[in-house]
Short mmCIF file of C-alpha atoms and ligand atoms in Angstrom, two decimals:
data_model
loop_
_atom_site.label_atom_id
_atom_site.label_comp_id
_atom_site.label_asym_id
_atom_site.label_seq_id
_atom_site.Cartn_x
_atom_site.Cartn_y
_atom_site.Cartn_z
CA MET A 1 0.21 14.63 33.09
CA VAL A 2 2.39 13.59 30.12
CA ALA A 3 1.46 10.15 28.69
CA TRP A 4 4.56 8.38 29.26
CA ARG A 5 5.37 5.56 27.06
CA GLN A 6 4.87 2.27 29.42
CA GLU A 7 7.34 0.04 26.85
CA ALA A 8 10.96 -0.06 27.67
CA VAL A 9 13.02 3.01 26.18
CA THR A 10 15.08 2.17 23.37
CA GLN A 11 15.80 5.68 21.87
CA GLN A 12 18.10 8.31 24.20
CA ARG A 13 15.88 11.02 25.50
CA THR A 14 16.62 14.69 26.56
CA LEU A 15 14.75 17.78 27.40
CA ALA A 16 12.98 19.62 24.74
CA GLN A 17 14.06 22.90 26.01
CA ARG A 18 16.10 24.73 29.23
CA VAL A 19 14.12 25.30 32.45
CA ALA A 20 15.20 26.61 35.68
CA CYS A 21 13.90 26.97 39.44
CA THR A 22 15.27 28.18 42.55
CA GLY A 23 14.91 26.83 46.11
CA LEU A 24 16.81 26.61 49.60
CA GLY A 25 19.78 24.37 50.15
CA LEU A 26 19.22 21.87 52.79
CA HIS A 27 22.27 22.37 54.46
CA THR A 28 23.37 26.22 53.77
CA GLY A 29 19.60 27.50 54.09
CA GLN A 30 20.75 29.69 50.83
CA PRO A 31 18.93 30.16 47.67
CA VAL A 32 20.25 28.16 45.02
CA ARG A 33 19.26 28.46 41.24
CA LEU A 34 19.19 25.35 39.21
CA SER A 35 18.69 24.58 35.94
CA LEU A 36 18.32 21.90 33.29
CA SER A 37 19.35 21.92 29.89
CA PRO A 38 19.14 19.61 26.78
CA ALA A 39 22.12 17.60 25.96
CA ARG A 40 23.51 15.58 22.78
CA VAL A 41 23.44 11.96 22.58
CA ASN A 42 25.77 10.13 24.94
CA THR A 43 26.42 12.98 27.15
CA GLY A 44 24.85 11.53 30.17
CA ILE A 45 23.87 13.81 32.94
CA ARG A 46 26.57 16.30 33.88
CA PHE A 47 26.43 18.93 36.62
CA ILE A 48 28.03 22.29 35.92
CA ARG A 49 28.46 24.28 39.09
CA HIS A 50 29.16 28.06 38.58
CA THR A 51 31.12 29.77 41.28
CA ASP A 52 32.56 33.30 41.02
CA GLY A 53 32.43 33.29 37.24
CA VAL A 54 34.23 29.83 36.84
CA GLU A 55 32.46 26.64 35.69
CA TYR A 56 33.20 23.27 37.35
CA GLU A 57 31.91 20.30 35.28
CA THR A 58 31.20 17.03 37.02
CA PRO A 59 29.61 13.70 35.30
CA VAL A 60 27.26 11.66 36.93
CA ILE A 61 29.13 8.32 37.37
CA ALA A 62 30.62 6.30 40.39
CA GLY A 63 33.78 7.66 40.11
CA SER A 64 32.49 11.23 41.10
CA VAL A 65 31.02 10.23 44.56
CA SER A 66 32.94 12.15 47.27
CA ALA A 67 30.09 11.20 50.17
CA THR A 68 27.18 9.21 50.78
CA HIS A 69 26.47 10.21 54.53
CA HIS A 70 22.99 11.58 54.58
CA ALA A 71 22.86 12.63 51.23
CA THR A 72 25.03 12.02 47.78
CA THR A 73 27.67 14.25 47.04
CA LEU A 74 29.20 14.50 43.84
CA GLY A 75 32.85 16.29 43.22
CA CYS A 76 35.10 17.85 45.52
CA GLY A 77 35.96 21.64 46.58
CA ASP A 78 34.39 24.24 44.51
CA ALA A 79 32.93 21.67 42.14
CA SER A 80 31.27 19.71 44.54
CA VAL A 81 27.63 19.21 44.46
CA SER A 82 25.50 17.48 47.42
CA THR A 83 22.13 16.20 47.83
CA VAL A 84 21.80 15.36 44.31
CA GLU A 85 19.88 12.23 44.89
CA HIS A 86 16.10 13.50 44.42
CA LEU A 87 17.00 15.18 41.21
CA LEU A 88 18.87 12.55 39.36
CA ALA A 89 16.00 10.27 40.87
CA SER A 90 13.89 12.37 38.82
CA LEU A 91 15.87 12.19 35.47
CA HIS A 92 16.04 8.52 36.23
CA GLY A 93 12.43 7.83 36.94
CA LEU A 94 11.29 9.96 33.88
CA GLN A 95 13.72 8.27 31.66
CA ILE A 96 15.93 11.40 30.66
CA HIS A 97 19.28 10.04 29.74
CA ASN A 98 21.03 13.23 28.77
CA ALA A 99 21.08 16.62 30.38
CA ILE A 100 23.27 19.17 31.70
CA VAL A 101 22.30 20.49 35.53
CA GLY A 102 23.57 23.73 36.25
CA VAL A 103 23.77 25.12 39.76
CA ASP A 104 25.17 28.16 41.30
CA GLY A 105 25.68 26.70 44.80
CA PRO A 106 26.95 23.86 46.71
CA GLU A 107 23.82 21.68 46.82
CA VAL A 108 20.45 21.13 44.76
CA PRO A 109 17.59 22.88 46.25
CA VAL A 110 15.66 20.71 48.57
CA MET A 111 12.38 22.06 47.51
CA ASP A 112 9.72 20.13 49.50
CA GLY A 113 12.01 17.13 50.21
CA SER A 114 10.69 15.01 47.60
CA ALA A 115 11.12 14.88 43.88
CA GLU A 116 7.87 16.61 42.75
CA ALA A 117 9.13 20.10 42.04
CA PHE A 118 11.58 18.31 39.51
CA VAL A 119 9.33 16.31 38.00
CA HIS A 120 7.04 19.30 37.25
CA LEU A 121 9.93 20.99 35.90
CA ILE A 122 10.84 18.16 33.47
CA GLU A 123 7.50 18.00 32.30
CA THR A 124 7.46 22.07 31.80
CA ALA A 125 10.61 21.46 29.65
CA GLY A 126 9.13 18.52 27.82
CA VAL A 127 11.13 15.27 26.44
CA TYR A 128 12.92 15.18 23.31
CA GLU A 129 13.45 11.40 21.77
CA GLN A 130 16.90 11.34 20.28
CA HIS A 131 18.19 9.64 17.28
CA GLU A 132 20.32 7.07 18.92
CA VAL A 133 19.65 3.65 20.84
CA GLN A 134 20.09 4.34 24.47
CA PRO A 135 22.04 0.97 26.02
CA VAL A 136 20.69 -0.56 29.09
CA LEU A 137 22.69 -2.68 31.97
CA ARG A 138 21.21 -6.09 31.73
CA ILE A 139 21.88 -8.14 34.86
CA ASP A 140 22.98 -11.75 33.80
CA ARG A 141 24.22 -12.75 37.49
CA LYS A 142 23.14 -11.85 41.00
CA VAL A 143 25.57 -9.22 42.58
CA GLU A 144 25.17 -8.57 46.30
CA PHE A 145 26.49 -6.07 48.88
CA ARG A 146 26.16 -6.43 52.68
CA SER A 147 27.25 -4.06 55.52
CA GLU A 148 26.51 -4.33 59.31
CA GLY A 149 23.57 -6.66 58.72
CA ARG A 150 22.05 -4.59 55.99
CA SER A 151 21.92 -6.00 52.66
CA ILE A 152 21.21 -5.09 49.02
CA SER A 153 21.03 -7.20 45.80
CA ILE A 154 20.48 -6.98 42.27
CA GLU A 155 19.44 -10.30 40.47
CA PRO A 156 18.53 -10.91 36.64
CA ALA A 157 14.52 -9.90 35.92
CA ARG A 158 12.93 -8.98 32.58
CA HIS A 159 12.22 -5.47 33.79
CA PHE A 160 13.49 -2.89 36.24
CA GLN A 161 11.97 -4.12 39.47
CA ILE A 162 12.20 -3.13 43.07
CA SER A 163 11.81 -4.69 46.51
CA TYR A 164 12.65 -2.58 49.55
CA ARG A 165 12.11 -3.13 53.18
CA ILE A 166 12.77 -0.96 56.10
CA ASP A 167 12.92 -1.64 59.78
CA PHE A 168 13.26 1.36 62.11
CA LYS A 169 12.30 1.52 65.88
CA HIS A 170 10.26 4.12 65.90
CA PRO A 171 6.60 2.91 66.07
CA THR A 172 5.60 5.53 63.25
CA ILE A 173 7.63 3.72 60.68
CA GLY A 174 8.41 0.21 62.06
CA VAL A 175 8.62 -2.35 59.41
CA GLN A 176 7.55 -1.21 55.67
CA GLN A 177 7.74 -3.13 52.63
CA ILE A 178 7.18 -2.28 48.85
CA GLU A 179 7.38 -4.21 45.88
CA ILE A 180 7.59 -2.68 42.29
CA ASP A 181 7.14 -5.09 39.66
CA ARG A 182 7.84 -2.58 36.69
CA LEU A 183 8.94 0.47 37.34
CA ASN A 184 8.15 3.12 34.63
CA PRO A 185 7.87 6.68 34.27
CA ALA A 186 4.20 6.54 35.40
CA ILE A 187 4.58 4.54 38.18
CA PHE A 188 7.61 6.66 39.45
CA GLN A 189 5.29 9.79 38.98
CA ALA A 190 2.38 8.37 40.88
CA GLU A 191 4.10 6.20 43.60
CA ILE A 192 7.48 7.43 44.41
CA ALA A 193 8.03 11.02 43.12
CA ARG A 194 6.02 12.64 45.88
CA ALA A 195 7.54 11.05 49.14
CA ARG A 196 9.48 13.33 51.47
CA THR A 197 12.66 13.10 53.21
CA PHE A 198 12.34 12.18 56.91
CA GLY A 199 14.38 12.65 60.26
CA PHE A 200 13.98 12.44 63.83
CA LEU A 201 13.57 15.71 65.96
CA GLU A 202 16.71 15.06 68.21
CA GLU A 203 18.85 14.13 64.78
CA VAL A 204 17.61 17.38 63.32
CA GLU A 205 18.25 19.37 66.55
CA ALA A 206 21.95 17.86 66.71
CA LEU A 207 22.40 18.58 62.71
CA GLN A 208 21.56 22.33 63.08
CA ARG A 209 23.81 22.58 66.23
CA ALA A 210 26.76 21.31 63.88
CA GLY A 211 25.61 24.04 61.46
CA LEU A 212 24.11 21.71 59.05
CA GLY A 213 20.42 21.31 57.81
CA LEU A 214 20.13 25.08 58.04
CA GLY A 215 17.40 24.95 55.42
CA GLY A 216 15.36 22.34 56.99
CA SER A 217 11.95 22.64 57.95
CA LEU A 218 8.75 21.05 58.20
CA GLY A 219 8.04 22.31 54.83
CA ASN A 220 10.74 19.96 53.33
CA THR A 221 10.94 17.37 55.81
CA VAL A 222 8.69 14.80 57.44
CA VAL A 223 10.02 15.29 61.21
CA LEU A 224 9.06 12.33 63.75
CA ASP A 225 9.03 13.27 67.43
CA ARG A 226 8.38 10.51 70.31
CA ASN A 227 4.57 10.76 69.48
CA GLY A 228 4.71 10.67 65.85
CA VAL A 229 4.69 13.03 62.64
CA MET A 230 5.27 16.48 63.59
CA ASN A 231 3.84 18.00 60.16
CA PRO A 232 0.55 19.56 60.32
CA GLY A 233 -0.50 17.84 57.13
CA GLY A 234 0.40 14.26 58.34
CA LEU A 235 1.77 11.79 55.53
CA ARG A 236 1.34 11.89 51.88
CA PHE A 237 1.17 8.07 52.00
CA GLY A 238 0.62 5.57 54.66
CA ASP A 239 4.45 4.23 53.91
CA GLU A 240 5.74 7.49 52.83
CA PHE A 241 9.10 6.39 54.50
CA VAL A 242 9.60 3.21 52.50
CA ARG A 243 8.60 5.19 49.40
CA HIS A 244 11.10 7.81 49.81
CA LYS A 245 14.07 5.06 50.37
CA VAL A 246 12.99 3.78 46.54
CA LEU A 247 13.31 7.46 45.45
CA ASP A 248 16.58 7.63 46.97
CA LEU A 249 17.76 4.41 45.52
CA MET A 250 16.57 5.48 41.90
CA GLY A 251 18.96 8.66 42.57
CA ASP A 252 21.97 6.45 43.68
CA LEU A 253 21.35 3.75 40.56
CA ALA A 254 21.90 6.79 38.23
CA LEU A 255 25.36 6.57 38.95
CA LEU A 256 25.41 3.23 37.11
CA GLY A 257 25.45 5.57 33.99
CA ALA A 258 22.91 3.54 32.09
CA PRO A 259 19.13 1.97 33.03
CA VAL A 260 19.51 -1.23 34.77
CA VAL A 261 17.40 -4.32 33.79
CA GLY A 262 17.16 -6.62 36.86
CA ARG A 263 15.54 -6.78 40.31
CA VAL A 264 17.01 -4.66 43.00
CA ARG A 265 16.22 -6.13 46.94
CA VAL A 266 16.85 -4.07 49.80
CA ASP A 267 16.90 -4.69 53.45
CA ARG A 268 17.33 -1.48 55.60
CA GLY A 269 18.93 0.45 53.11
CA GLY A 270 20.61 3.90 52.76
CA HIS A 271 22.86 5.80 50.44
CA ALA A 272 26.22 4.02 51.58
CA LEU A 273 24.45 0.60 51.00
CA HIS A 274 23.05 1.84 47.49
CA TYR A 275 26.42 3.08 46.51
CA GLY A 276 28.03 -0.17 47.70
CA LEU A 277 26.02 -1.95 45.23
CA VAL A 278 26.64 0.34 42.72
CA LEU A 279 30.34 -0.06 42.95
CA GLU A 280 29.99 -3.98 43.41
CA VAL A 281 28.06 -3.88 39.94
CA LEU A 282 30.63 -2.02 37.96
CA ALA A 283 33.54 -4.19 39.62
CA GLN A 284 31.90 -7.51 38.58
CA SER A 285 31.62 -6.73 34.64
CA SER A 286 31.07 -10.33 34.22
CA SER A 287 27.63 -10.48 35.72
CA TRP A 288 25.92 -7.85 33.45
CA THR A 289 25.85 -6.85 29.66
CA MET A 290 25.17 -3.78 28.05
CA VAL A 291 22.55 -4.04 25.50
CA GLY A 292 20.66 -2.00 23.00
CA GLU A 293 17.70 -2.90 20.97
CA SER A 294 17.35 -2.68 17.38
CA VAL A 295 14.59 -3.26 15.05
CA ARG A 296 15.94 -6.73 14.27
CA GLY A 297 15.96 -7.76 17.97
CA VAL A 298 18.38 -7.30 20.84
CA LYS A 299 22.02 -6.05 19.38
CA LYS A 300 24.74 -6.21 21.79
CA ILE A 301 26.77 -2.93 21.91
CA THR A 302 29.34 -3.54 24.57
CA ALA A 303 30.16 -6.34 26.70
CA PRO A 304 33.08 -5.51 28.92
CA ASN A 305 34.89 -8.44 29.94
CA SER A 306 32.26 -10.77 29.14
CA GLY A 307 34.13 -12.70 26.18
CA VAL A 308 31.18 -11.92 24.01
CA PRO A 309 32.49 -10.04 20.81
CA SER A 310 30.56 -6.80 20.44
CA LEU A 311 28.47 -6.55 16.88
N1 UDP B 401 17.94 2.60 59.61
C1 UDP B 401 17.13 1.90 60.23
N2 UDP B 401 16.40 1.06 59.72
C2 UDP B 401 16.21 0.87 58.20
C3 UDP B 401 17.34 1.81 57.58
C4 UDP B 401 17.89 2.63 58.17
O1 UDP B 401 17.06 1.95 61.42
O2 UDP B 401 15.66 0.20 57.64
C5 UDP B 401 18.75 3.40 60.44
C6 UDP B 401 20.21 3.60 60.19
O3 UDP B 401 20.72 2.27 61.14
C7 UDP B 401 20.90 4.73 60.65
C8 UDP B 401 19.89 5.64 60.20
O4 UDP B 401 18.46 4.85 60.18
O5 UDP B 401 21.18 4.70 62.00
C9 UDP B 401 20.23 6.38 58.76
O6 UDP B 401 20.56 5.28 57.87
P1 UDP B 401 21.52 5.57 56.95
O7 UDP B 401 22.51 6.77 56.92
O8 UDP B 401 21.75 4.31 56.03
O9 UDP B 401 20.41 6.38 55.76
P2 UDP B 401 20.62 7.32 55.01
O10 UDP B 401 20.57 8.86 55.50
O11 UDP B 401 21.60 7.36 53.94
O12 UDP B 401 19.25 7.47 53.92
ZN1 ZN B 402 16.21 11.41 50.20
#
């Protein structure tokens, strides 16, 4: 395991070399080749989808989102790439700020339903620290988003913190809650990255009747029937379900375009709720400040609409 730095990242980071893997798309059931390549400072994360010799580029920003139903999809038509969240969670969780993601199909491969394979891929590539400060989005005032009795908020805190609670009728899940007081790469890798996606047998059957989820199997999804977990190996963590929700949240927060410093609290979340918070934060620009650290202390890089002049 890489000895990740524990302190807040101040330098931008990219991959040290290009790496690639192949896996099945969850929806199409077809093989997809995925590559991760280094990128210059201030590139952010960008998808390039190769289709019939044409390259379509989509930046990982909130404005690129075209769907949040079941999974997060970026871009439209031939440019669209779905099920991006576990890969984006891995890049976010391991603090990779600049990278080009190449895919030759309409979705990121599902691998084992968690982020473990992507974490290994990034570890294989190695991390390269770049000569530019990485600005962080510091929350100064609470921002909240509610939908149908479910809620998500972010409030000021010293670090990136998460409180996540889920409540499912299924007795194997029930109420699960997790508190992470300092989400750094080591915690992400040990506690979150291995948590797999989950679904209920009747939903899986309905999805496949509709021609979706064709690549889904017990090898990449924790499936629950009335009696409990159907996967022969059981669960990886007793609370794998809420840990996977944190993984999804990490991926969806990558749409902010910069690491965030604040405490996120989620009650019964899903992709649409996570994305709702991202849009709300971006809309309420007086509730946060983009800061970059310099050797002489905290230096403001930009402060959109905050009335504070940039230094
Ligand atoms: N859900 C639930 N408890 C929770 C979170 C979600 O019962 O704590 C239900 C939710 O009402 C919906 C289903 O799980 O019927 C899937 O939720 P959502 O579409 O938000 O999740 P996603 O697929 O985006 O992860
Ligand atoms: Zn997921």
